[in-house]
């Protein structure tokens, strides 16, 4: 970090020789670490297979073995689950809707949008209508449309008054 700050100004290299030598050293260090990591994992794999050579009832690198040598698959799975749990599409959509409601206040999610959404659900996904109006689950389509019209009329009266 110190070397890069002294040899660069933004993306411009003020001392190209020093910058190139330092970048080359970092690449060599990365290559050495990668080779060492691959060698260590290969050695662990050979040790695990030599210990469990006669076992046909378990995979070679199963999780509940006597020697749990390789931690990378478990760490990868934990990292994947932790990352994936925070990026669920429904959670993100719900968060976006809450933020839009906070930003636009009364101009977001008006009655007309709710009625169009209900019509869309009734027309294209009728099996979902039982989740929309929880107190009257057995409404037929005409009754549901009447209920929507009554709700919109009541809201219009409230708005006008």
Coordinates of C-alpha atoms in Angstrom, one line a residue:
X1 CA 0.0 0.0 0.0
X2 CA 2.8 2.4 0.9
X3 CA 4.8 1.4 -2.2
X4 CA 1.8 1.9 -4.5
X5 CA 0.9 5.3 -3.0
X6 CA 4.5 6.5 -3.5
X7 CA 4.7 5.2 -7.1
X8 CA 1.2 6.2 -8.3
X9 CA -1.0 9.2 -8.4
X10 CA -4.5 7.9 -9.0
X11 CA -4.3 5.6 -12.0
X12 CA -1.2 7.3 -13.3
X13 CA 2.1 5.7 -12.5
X14 CA 4.6 8.4 -11.4
X15 CA 7.4 5.8 -11.0
X16 CA 6.6 3.0 -13.5
X17 CA 9.7 0.9 -12.7
X18 CA 9.0 0.7 -9.0
X19 CA 5.3 0.0 -9.6
X20 CA 6.0 -2.8 -12.1
X21 CA 8.5 -4.5 -9.8
X22 CA 6.2 -4.3 -6.9
X23 CA 3.2 -5.7 -9.0
X24 CA 5.4 -8.5 -10.3
X25 CA 6.5 -9.3 -6.7
X26 CA 2.8 -9.5 -5.6
X27 CA 2.0 -11.8 -8.5
X28 CA 4.9 -14.1 -7.6
X29 CA 3.7 -14.1 -4.0
X30 CA 0.1 -15.0 -5.1
X31 CA 1.4 -17.8 -7.3
X32 CA 3.5 -19.2 -4.4
X33 CA 0.6 -19.1 -2.0
X34 CA -1.7 -20.8 -4.6
X35 CA 0.9 -23.6 -5.3
X36 CA 1.4 -24.1 -1.5
X37 CA -2.4 -24.3 -0.9
X38 CA -2.8 -26.9 -3.7
X39 CA 0.1 -28.9 -2.5
X40 CA -1.3 -28.9 1.1
X41 CA -4.7 -30.0 0.0
X42 CA -3.3 -32.7 -2.2
X43 CA -1.2 -34.0 0.8
X44 CA -4.4 -34.0 3.0
X45 CA -6.3 -35.9 0.3
X46 CA -3.5 -38.5 0.0
X47 CA -3.5 -38.9 3.8
X48 CA -7.3 -39.3 4.0
X49 CA -7.4 -41.9 1.2
X50 CA -4.5 -43.9 2.8
X51 CA -6.4 -44.0 6.1
X52 CA -9.8 -44.8 4.6
X53 CA -8.5 -47.0 1.8
X54 CA -10.6 -50.1 2.7
X55 CA -13.9 -48.2 3.5
X56 CA -16.4 -48.5 0.7
X57 CA -19.3 -47.2 2.8
X58 CA -18.2 -43.6 3.0
X59 CA -16.9 -41.1 0.4
X60 CA -13.2 -40.2 0.6
X61 CA -13.8 -36.7 2.0
X62 CA -17.0 -37.1 3.9
X63 CA -17.9 -34.6 6.6
X64 CA -18.1 -36.9 9.6
X65 CA -14.8 -38.8 9.3
X66 CA -12.4 -39.5 12.1
X67 CA -10.0 -36.9 10.6
X68 CA -11.7 -33.8 9.2
X69 CA -8.7 -32.7 7.2
X70 CA -10.2 -30.5 4.5
X71 CA -12.0 -27.4 5.8
X72 CA -12.4 -25.6 2.5
X73 CA -15.7 -27.2 1.3
X74 CA -17.3 -26.5 4.6
X75 CA -16.1 -22.9 4.6
X76 CA -17.2 -22.5 1.0
X77 CA -20.7 -23.8 1.9
X78 CA -20.9 -21.5 4.9
X79 CA -19.9 -18.5 2.9
X80 CA -22.3 -19.4 0.1
X81 CA -25.2 -19.7 2.5
X82 CA -24.4 -16.5 4.4
X83 CA -24.2 -14.6 1.2
X84 CA -27.2 -16.1 -0.4
X85 CA -29.4 -15.6 2.7
X86 CA -28.9 -11.8 2.5
X87 CA -29.8 -11.6 -1.2
X88 CA -33.1 -13.3 -1.3
X89 CA -35.3 -11.8 -4.1
X90 CA -38.4 -11.5 -2.0
X91 CA -36.6 -9.8 0.9
X92 CA -34.9 -7.4 -1.5
X93 CA -38.3 -6.6 -3.2
X94 CA -40.0 -6.1 0.1
X95 CA -37.1 -3.8 1.2
X96 CA -37.4 -1.9 -2.0
X97 CA -41.1 -1.5 -1.5
X98 CA -40.7 -0.2 2.0
X99 CA -38.0 2.2 0.9
X100 CA -40.2 3.5 -1.9
X101 CA -43.1 3.9 0.5
X102 CA -40.8 5.9 2.9
X103 CA -39.5 8.1 0.0
X104 CA -42.7 8.8 -1.9
X105 CA -45.1 8.6 1.1
X106 CA -48.7 8.9 -0.1
X107 CA -47.8 8.9 -3.8
X108 CA -46.6 5.2 -3.7
X109 CA -49.1 2.3 -3.7
X110 CA -52.3 4.1 -4.5
X111 CA -55.8 2.5 -4.7
X112 CA -55.7 2.3 -8.5
X113 CA -52.5 0.2 -8.4
X114 CA -54.0 -2.1 -5.7
X115 CA -57.1 -2.6 -7.9
X116 CA -55.0 -3.4 -11.0
X117 CA -53.0 -5.9 -8.9
X118 CA -56.1 -7.6 -7.6
X119 CA -57.6 -7.8 -11.1
X120 CA -54.3 -9.3 -12.3
X121 CA -54.4 -11.9 -9.5
X122 CA -58.0 -12.8 -10.2
X123 CA -57.5 -13.1 -13.9
X124 CA -54.2 -14.8 -14.2
X125 CA -53.6 -16.5 -10.8
X126 CA -57.0 -17.3 -9.3
X127 CA -55.5 -19.8 -6.8
X128 CA -53.8 -16.9 -5.1
X129 CA -57.0 -14.9 -4.3
X130 CA -57.6 -16.9 -1.1
X131 CA -54.4 -15.3 0.3
X132 CA -55.4 -11.8 -0.7
X133 CA -58.6 -11.4 1.3
X134 CA -58.1 -13.4 4.4
X135 CA -61.5 -12.8 6.1
X136 CA -63.6 -14.0 3.1
X137 CA -61.8 -16.9 1.5
X138 CA -64.7 -18.4 -0.5
X139 CA -65.6 -15.4 -2.7
X140 CA -66.5 -16.0 -6.3
X141 CA -65.0 -13.8 -9.0
X142 CA -68.0 -11.5 -9.3
X143 CA -68.3 -11.2 -5.6
X144 CA -64.6 -10.3 -5.4
X145 CA -65.0 -7.7 -8.0
X146 CA -68.0 -6.2 -6.2
X147 CA -65.9 -6.2 -3.0
X148 CA -63.1 -4.4 -4.8
X149 CA -65.6 -1.8 -6.2
X150 CA -67.0 -1.2 -2.7
X151 CA -63.6 -0.8 -1.2
X152 CA -62.6 1.7 -3.9
X153 CA -65.9 3.6 -3.5
X154 CA -65.3 3.9 0.3
X155 CA -61.8 5.1 -0.3
X156 CA -63.0 7.7 -2.8
X157 CA -65.5 9.0 -0.2
X158 CA -62.8 9.2 2.4
X159 CA -60.5 11.1 0.0
X160 CA -63.3 13.5 -1.1
X161 CA -64.3 14.3 2.5

